[in-house]
PDB file as gemmi writes it, atoms N, CA and C in Angstrom:
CRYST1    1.000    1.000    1.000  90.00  90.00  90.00 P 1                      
ATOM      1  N   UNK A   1       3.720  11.059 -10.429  1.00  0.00           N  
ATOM      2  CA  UNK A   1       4.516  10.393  -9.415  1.00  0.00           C  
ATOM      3  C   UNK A   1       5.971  10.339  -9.891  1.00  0.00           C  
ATOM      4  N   UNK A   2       6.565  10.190  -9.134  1.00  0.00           N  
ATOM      5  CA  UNK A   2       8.555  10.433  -9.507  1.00  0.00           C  
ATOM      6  C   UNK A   2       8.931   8.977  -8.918  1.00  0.00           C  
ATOM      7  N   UNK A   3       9.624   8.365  -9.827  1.00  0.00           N  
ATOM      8  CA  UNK A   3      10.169   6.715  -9.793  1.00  0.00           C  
ATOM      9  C   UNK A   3      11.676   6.975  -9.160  1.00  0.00           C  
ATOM     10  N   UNK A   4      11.661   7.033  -8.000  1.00  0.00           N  
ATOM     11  CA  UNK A   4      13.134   7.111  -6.655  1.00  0.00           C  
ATOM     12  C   UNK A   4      14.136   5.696  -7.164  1.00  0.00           C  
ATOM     13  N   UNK A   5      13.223   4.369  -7.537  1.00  0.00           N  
ATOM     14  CA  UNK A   5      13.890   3.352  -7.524  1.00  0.00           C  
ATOM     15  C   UNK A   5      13.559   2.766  -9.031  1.00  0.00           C  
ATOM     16  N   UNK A   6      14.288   1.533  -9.304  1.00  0.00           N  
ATOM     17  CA  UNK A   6      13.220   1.084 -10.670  1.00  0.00           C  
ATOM     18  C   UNK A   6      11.878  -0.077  -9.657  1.00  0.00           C  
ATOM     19  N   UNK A   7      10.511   0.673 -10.049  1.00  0.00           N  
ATOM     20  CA  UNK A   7       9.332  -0.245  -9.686  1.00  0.00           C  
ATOM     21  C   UNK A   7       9.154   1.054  -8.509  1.00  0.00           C  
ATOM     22  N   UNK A   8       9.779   1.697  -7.939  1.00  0.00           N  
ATOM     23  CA  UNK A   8       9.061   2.488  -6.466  1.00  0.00           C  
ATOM     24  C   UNK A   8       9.140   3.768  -6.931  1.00  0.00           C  
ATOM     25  N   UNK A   9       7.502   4.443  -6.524  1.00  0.00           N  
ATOM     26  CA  UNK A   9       7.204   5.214  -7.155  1.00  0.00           C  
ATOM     27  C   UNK A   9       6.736   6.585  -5.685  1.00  0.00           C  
ATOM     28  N   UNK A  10       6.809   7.258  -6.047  1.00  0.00           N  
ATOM     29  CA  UNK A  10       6.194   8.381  -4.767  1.00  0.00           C  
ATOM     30  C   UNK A  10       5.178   9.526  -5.695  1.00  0.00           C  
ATOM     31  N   UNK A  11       4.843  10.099  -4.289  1.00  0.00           N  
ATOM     32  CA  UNK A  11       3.808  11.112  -4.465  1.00  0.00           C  
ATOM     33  C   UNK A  11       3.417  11.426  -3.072  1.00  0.00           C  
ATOM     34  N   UNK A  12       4.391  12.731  -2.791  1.00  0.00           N  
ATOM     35  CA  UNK A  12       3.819  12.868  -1.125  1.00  0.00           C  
ATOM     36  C   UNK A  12       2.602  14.086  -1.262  1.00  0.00           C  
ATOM     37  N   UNK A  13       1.818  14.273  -2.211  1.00  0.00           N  
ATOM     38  CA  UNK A  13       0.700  15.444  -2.322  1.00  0.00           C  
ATOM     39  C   UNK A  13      -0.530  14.440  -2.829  1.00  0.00           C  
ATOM     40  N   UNK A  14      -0.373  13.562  -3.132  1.00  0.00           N  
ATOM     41  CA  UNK A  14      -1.623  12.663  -3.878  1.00  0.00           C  
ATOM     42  C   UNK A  14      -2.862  12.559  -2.996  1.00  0.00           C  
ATOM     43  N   UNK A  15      -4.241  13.328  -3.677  1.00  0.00           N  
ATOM     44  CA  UNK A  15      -4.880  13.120  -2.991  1.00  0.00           C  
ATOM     45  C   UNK A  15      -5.814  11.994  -2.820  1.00  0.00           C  
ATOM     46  N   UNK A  16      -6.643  11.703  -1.824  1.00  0.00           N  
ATOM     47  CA  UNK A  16      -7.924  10.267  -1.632  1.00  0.00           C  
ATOM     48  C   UNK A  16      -8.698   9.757  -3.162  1.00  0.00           C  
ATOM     49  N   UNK A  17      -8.865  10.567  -3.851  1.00  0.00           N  
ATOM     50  CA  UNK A  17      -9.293  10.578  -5.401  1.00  0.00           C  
ATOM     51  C   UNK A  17      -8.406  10.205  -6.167  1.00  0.00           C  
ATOM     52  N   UNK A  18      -7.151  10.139  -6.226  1.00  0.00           N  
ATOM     53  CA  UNK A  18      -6.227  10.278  -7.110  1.00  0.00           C  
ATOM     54  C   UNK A  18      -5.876   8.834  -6.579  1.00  0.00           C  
ATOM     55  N   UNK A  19      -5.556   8.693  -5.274  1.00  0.00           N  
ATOM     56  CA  UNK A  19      -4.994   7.589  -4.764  1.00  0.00           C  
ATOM     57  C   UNK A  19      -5.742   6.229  -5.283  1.00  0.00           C  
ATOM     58  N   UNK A  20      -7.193   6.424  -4.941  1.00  0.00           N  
ATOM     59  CA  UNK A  20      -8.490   5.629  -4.931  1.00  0.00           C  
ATOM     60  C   UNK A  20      -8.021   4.997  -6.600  1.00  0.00           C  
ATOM     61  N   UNK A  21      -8.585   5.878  -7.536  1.00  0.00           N  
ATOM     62  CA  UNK A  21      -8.376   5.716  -8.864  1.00  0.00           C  
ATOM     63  C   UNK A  21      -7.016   4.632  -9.481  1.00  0.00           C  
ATOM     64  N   UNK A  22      -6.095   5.056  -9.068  1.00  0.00           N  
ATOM     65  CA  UNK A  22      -4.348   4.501  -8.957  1.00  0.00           C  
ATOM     66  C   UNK A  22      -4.653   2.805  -8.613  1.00  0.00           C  
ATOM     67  N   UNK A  23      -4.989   2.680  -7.503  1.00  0.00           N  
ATOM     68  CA  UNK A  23      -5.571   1.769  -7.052  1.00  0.00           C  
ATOM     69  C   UNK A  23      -6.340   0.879  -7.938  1.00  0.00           C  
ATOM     70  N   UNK A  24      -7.529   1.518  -8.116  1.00  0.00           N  
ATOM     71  CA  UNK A  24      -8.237   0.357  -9.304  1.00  0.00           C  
ATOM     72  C   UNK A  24      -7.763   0.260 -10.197  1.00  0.00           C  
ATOM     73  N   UNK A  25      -6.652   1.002 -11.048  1.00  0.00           N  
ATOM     74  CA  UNK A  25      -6.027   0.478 -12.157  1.00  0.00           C  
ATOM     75  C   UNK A  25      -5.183  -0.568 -11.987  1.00  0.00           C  
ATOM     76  N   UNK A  26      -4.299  -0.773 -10.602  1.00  0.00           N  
ATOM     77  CA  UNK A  26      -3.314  -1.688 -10.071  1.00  0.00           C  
ATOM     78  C   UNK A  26      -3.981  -2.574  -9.908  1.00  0.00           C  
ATOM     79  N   UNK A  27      -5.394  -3.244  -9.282  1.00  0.00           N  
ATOM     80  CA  UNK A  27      -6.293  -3.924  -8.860  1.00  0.00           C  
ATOM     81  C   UNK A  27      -6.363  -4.778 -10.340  1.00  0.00           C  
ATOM     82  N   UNK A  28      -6.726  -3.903 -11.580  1.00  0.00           N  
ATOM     83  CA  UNK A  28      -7.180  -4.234 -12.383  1.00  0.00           C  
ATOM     84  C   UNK A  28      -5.816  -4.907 -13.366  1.00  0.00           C  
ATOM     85  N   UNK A  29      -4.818  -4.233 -13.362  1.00  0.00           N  
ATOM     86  CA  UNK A  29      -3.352  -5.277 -14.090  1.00  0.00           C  
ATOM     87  C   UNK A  29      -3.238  -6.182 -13.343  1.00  0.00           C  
ATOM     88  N   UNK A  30      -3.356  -5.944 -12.000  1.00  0.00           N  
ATOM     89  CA  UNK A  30      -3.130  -7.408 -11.206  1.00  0.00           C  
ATOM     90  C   UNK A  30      -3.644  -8.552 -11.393  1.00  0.00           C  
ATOM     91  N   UNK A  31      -5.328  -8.259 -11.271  1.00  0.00           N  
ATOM     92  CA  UNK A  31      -5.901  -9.194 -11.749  1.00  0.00           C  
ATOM     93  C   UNK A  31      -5.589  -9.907 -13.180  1.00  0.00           C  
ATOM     94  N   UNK A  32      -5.044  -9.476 -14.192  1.00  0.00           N  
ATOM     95  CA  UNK A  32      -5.073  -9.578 -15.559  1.00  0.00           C  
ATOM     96  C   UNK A  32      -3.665 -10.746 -15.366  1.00  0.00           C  
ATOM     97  N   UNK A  33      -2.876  -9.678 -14.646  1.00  0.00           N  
ATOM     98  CA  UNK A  33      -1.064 -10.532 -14.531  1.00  0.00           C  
ATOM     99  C   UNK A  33      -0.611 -10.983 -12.732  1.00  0.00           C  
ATOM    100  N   UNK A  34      -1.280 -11.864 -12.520  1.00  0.00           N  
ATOM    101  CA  UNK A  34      -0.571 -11.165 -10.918  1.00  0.00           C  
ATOM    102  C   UNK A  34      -0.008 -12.038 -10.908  1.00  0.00           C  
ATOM    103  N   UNK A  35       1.160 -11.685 -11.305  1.00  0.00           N  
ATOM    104  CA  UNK A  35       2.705 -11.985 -10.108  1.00  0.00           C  
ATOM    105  C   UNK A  35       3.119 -10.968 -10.025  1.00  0.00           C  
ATOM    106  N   UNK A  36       3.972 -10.470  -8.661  1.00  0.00           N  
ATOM    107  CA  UNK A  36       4.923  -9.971  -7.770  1.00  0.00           C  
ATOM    108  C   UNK A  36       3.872  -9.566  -6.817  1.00  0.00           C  
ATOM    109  N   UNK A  37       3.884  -8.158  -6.499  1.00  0.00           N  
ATOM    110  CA  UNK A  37       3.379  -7.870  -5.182  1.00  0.00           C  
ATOM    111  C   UNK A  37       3.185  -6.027  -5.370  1.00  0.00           C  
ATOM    112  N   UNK A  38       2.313  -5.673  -4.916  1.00  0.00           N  
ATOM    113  CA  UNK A  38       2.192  -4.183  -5.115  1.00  0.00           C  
ATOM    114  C   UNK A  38       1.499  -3.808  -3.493  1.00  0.00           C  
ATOM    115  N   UNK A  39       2.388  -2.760  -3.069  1.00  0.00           N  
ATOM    116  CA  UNK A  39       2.178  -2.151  -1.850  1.00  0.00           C  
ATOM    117  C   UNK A  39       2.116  -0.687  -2.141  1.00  0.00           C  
ATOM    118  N   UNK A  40       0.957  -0.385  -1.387  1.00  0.00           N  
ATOM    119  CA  UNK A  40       0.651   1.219  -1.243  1.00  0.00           C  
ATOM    120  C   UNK A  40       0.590   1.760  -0.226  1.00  0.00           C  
ATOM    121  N   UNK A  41       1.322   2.911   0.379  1.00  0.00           N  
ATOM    122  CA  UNK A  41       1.405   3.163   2.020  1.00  0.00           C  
ATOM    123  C   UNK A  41       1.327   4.756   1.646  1.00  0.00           C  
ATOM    124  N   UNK A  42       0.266   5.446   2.295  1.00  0.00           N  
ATOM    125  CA  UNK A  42       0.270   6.924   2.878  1.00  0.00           C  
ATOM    126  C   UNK A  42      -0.157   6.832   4.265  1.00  0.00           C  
ATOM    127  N   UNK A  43       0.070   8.525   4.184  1.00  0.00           N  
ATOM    128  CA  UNK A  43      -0.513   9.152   5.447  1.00  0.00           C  
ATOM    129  C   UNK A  43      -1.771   8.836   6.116  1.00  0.00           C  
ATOM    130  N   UNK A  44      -2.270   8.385   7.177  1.00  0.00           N  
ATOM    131  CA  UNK A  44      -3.855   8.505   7.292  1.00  0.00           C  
ATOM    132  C   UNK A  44      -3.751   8.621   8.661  1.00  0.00           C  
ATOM    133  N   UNK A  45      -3.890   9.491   9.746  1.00  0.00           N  
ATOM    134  CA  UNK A  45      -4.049   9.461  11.254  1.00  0.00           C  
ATOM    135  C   UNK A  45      -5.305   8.825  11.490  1.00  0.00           C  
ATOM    136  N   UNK A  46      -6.401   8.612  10.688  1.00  0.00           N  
ATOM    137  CA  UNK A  46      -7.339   7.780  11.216  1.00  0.00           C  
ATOM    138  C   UNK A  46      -6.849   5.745  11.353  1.00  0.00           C  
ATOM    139  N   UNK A  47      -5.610   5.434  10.584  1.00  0.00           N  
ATOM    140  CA  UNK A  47      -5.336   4.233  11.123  1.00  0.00           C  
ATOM    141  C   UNK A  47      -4.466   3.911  11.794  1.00  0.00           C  
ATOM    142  N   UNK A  48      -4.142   2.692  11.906  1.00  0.00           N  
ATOM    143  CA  UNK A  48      -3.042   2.094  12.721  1.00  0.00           C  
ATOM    144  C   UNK A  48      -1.947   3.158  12.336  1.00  0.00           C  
ATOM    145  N   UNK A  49      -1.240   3.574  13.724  1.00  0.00           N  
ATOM    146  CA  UNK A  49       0.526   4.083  13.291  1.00  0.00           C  
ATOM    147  C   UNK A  49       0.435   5.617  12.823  1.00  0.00           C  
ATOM    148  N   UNK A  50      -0.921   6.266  12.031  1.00  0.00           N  
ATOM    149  CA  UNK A  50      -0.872   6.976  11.120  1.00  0.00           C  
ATOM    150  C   UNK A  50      -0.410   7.010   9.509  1.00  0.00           C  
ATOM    151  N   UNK A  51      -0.694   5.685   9.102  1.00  0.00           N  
ATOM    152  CA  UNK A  51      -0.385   4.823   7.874  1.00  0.00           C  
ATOM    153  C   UNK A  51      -1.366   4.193   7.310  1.00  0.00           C  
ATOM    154  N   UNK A  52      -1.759   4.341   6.269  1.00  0.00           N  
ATOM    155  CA  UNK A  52      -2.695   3.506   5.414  1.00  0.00           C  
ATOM    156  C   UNK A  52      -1.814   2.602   5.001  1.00  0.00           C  
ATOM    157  N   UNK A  53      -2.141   1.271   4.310  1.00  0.00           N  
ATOM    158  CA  UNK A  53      -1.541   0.487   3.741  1.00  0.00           C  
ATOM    159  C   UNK A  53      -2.775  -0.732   2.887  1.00  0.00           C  
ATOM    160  N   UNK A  54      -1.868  -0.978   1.448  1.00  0.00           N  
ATOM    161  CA  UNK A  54      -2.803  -1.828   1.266  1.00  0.00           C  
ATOM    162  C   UNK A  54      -1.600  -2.585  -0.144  1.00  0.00           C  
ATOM    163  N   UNK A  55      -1.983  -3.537   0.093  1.00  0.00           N  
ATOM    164  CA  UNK A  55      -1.007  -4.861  -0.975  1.00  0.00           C  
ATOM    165  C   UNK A  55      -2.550  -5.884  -1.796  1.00  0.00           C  
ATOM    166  N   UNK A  56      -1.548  -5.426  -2.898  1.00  0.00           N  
ATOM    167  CA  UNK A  56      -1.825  -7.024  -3.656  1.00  0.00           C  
ATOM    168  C   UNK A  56      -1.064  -8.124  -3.784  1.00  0.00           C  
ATOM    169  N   UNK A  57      -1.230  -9.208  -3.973  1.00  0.00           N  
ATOM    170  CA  UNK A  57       0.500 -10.250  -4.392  1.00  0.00           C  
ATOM    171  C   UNK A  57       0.308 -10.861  -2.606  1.00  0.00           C  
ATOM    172  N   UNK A  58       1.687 -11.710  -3.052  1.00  0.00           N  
ATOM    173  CA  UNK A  58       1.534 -12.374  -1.408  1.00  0.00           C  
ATOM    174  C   UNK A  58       3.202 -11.816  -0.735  1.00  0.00           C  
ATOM    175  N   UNK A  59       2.967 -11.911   0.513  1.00  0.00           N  
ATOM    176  CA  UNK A  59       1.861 -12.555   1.559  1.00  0.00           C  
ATOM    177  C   UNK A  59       1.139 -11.200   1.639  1.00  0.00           C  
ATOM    178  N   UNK A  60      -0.127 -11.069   1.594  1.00  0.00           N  
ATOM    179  CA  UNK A  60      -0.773  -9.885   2.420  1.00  0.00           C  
ATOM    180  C   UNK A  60      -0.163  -9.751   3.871  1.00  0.00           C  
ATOM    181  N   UNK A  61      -0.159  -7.847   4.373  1.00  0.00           N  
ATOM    182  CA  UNK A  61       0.272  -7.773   5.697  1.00  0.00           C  
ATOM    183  C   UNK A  61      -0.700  -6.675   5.851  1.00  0.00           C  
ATOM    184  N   UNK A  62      -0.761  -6.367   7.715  1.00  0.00           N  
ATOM    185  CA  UNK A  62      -1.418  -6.032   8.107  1.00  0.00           C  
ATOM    186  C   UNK A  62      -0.525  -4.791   9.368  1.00  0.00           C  
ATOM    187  N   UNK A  63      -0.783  -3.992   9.916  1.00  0.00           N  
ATOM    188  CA  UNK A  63      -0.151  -3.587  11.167  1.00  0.00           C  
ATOM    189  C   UNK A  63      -0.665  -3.621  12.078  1.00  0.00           C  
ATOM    190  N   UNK A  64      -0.279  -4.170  13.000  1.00  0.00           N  
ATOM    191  CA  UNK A  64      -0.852  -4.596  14.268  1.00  0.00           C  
ATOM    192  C   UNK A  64      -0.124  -3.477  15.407  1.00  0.00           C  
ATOM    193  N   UNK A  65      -0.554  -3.612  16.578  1.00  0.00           N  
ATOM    194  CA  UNK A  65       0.324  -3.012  17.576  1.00  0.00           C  
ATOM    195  C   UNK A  65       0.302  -4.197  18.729  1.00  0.00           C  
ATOM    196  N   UNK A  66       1.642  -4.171  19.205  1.00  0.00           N  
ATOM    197  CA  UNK A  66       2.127  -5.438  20.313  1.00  0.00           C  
ATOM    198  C   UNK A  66       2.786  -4.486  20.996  1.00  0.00           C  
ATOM    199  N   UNK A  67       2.352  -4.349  22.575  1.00  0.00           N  
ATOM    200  CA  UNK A  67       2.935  -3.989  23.372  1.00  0.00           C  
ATOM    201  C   UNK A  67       3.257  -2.352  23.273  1.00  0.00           C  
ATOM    202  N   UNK A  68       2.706  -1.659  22.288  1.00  0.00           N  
ATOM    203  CA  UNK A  68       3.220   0.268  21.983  1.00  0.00           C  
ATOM    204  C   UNK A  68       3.981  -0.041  21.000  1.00  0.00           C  
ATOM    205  N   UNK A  69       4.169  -0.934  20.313  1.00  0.00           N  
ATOM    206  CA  UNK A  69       4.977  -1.003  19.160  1.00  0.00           C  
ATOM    207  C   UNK A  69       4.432  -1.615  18.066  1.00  0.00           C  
ATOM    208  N   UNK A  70       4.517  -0.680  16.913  1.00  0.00           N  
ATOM    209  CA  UNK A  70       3.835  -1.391  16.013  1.00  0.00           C  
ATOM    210  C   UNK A  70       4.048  -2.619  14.858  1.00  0.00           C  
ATOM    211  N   UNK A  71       4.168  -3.460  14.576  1.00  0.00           N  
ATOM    212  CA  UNK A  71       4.592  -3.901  14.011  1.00  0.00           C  
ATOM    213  C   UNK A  71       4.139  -4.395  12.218  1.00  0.00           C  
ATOM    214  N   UNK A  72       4.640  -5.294  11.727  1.00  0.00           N  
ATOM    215  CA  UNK A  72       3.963  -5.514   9.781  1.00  0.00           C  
ATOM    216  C   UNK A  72       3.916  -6.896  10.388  1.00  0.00           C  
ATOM    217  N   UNK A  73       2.666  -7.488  10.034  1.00  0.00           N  
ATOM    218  CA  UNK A  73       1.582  -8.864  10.613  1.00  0.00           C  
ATOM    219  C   UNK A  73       1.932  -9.529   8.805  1.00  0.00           C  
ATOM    220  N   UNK A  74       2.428 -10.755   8.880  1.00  0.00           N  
ATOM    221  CA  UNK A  74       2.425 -10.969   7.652  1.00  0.00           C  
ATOM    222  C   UNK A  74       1.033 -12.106   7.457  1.00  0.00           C  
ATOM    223  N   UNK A  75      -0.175 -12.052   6.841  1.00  0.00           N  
ATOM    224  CA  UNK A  75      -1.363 -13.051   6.955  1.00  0.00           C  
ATOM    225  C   UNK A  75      -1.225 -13.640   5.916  1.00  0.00           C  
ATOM    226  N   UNK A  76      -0.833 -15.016   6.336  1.00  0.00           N  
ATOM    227  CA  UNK A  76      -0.994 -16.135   5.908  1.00  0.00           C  
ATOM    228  C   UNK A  76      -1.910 -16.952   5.049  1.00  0.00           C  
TER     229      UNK A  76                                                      
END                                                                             
């Protein structure tokens, strides 16, 4: 992955395996340290928008659609 920002990281080829894996390691520091917040967003035409998304840390969000527009649901 190539670090664009300090903390933001990309990978526009990463595949469902690679992603998956990434994931449980983040799952797993989190649990160990969690403070801040970790968000993961790809491609997926099977969800909302054509976006996967998934956070640890608060607030969890969600994407909803209101009206043809989609919006970031922040859950409380």
């Amino acid at each position: 992955m190539l670090e664009i920002a300090p903390t933001v990281y990309i990978s526009p080829r990463m595949n469902s395996g690679v992603r998956s894996r990434a994931w449980e390691t983040l799952e797993s520091w989190f649990s160990a340290e969690p403070q801040g917040s970790v968000v993961m967003v790809w491609r997926d035409m099977n969800e909302t928008g054509g976006v996967g998304i998934k956070t640890l840390g608060e607030p969890p969000r969600e994407l909803v659609e209101v009206d043809g527009l989609w919006l970031v649901k922040r859950m409380l």
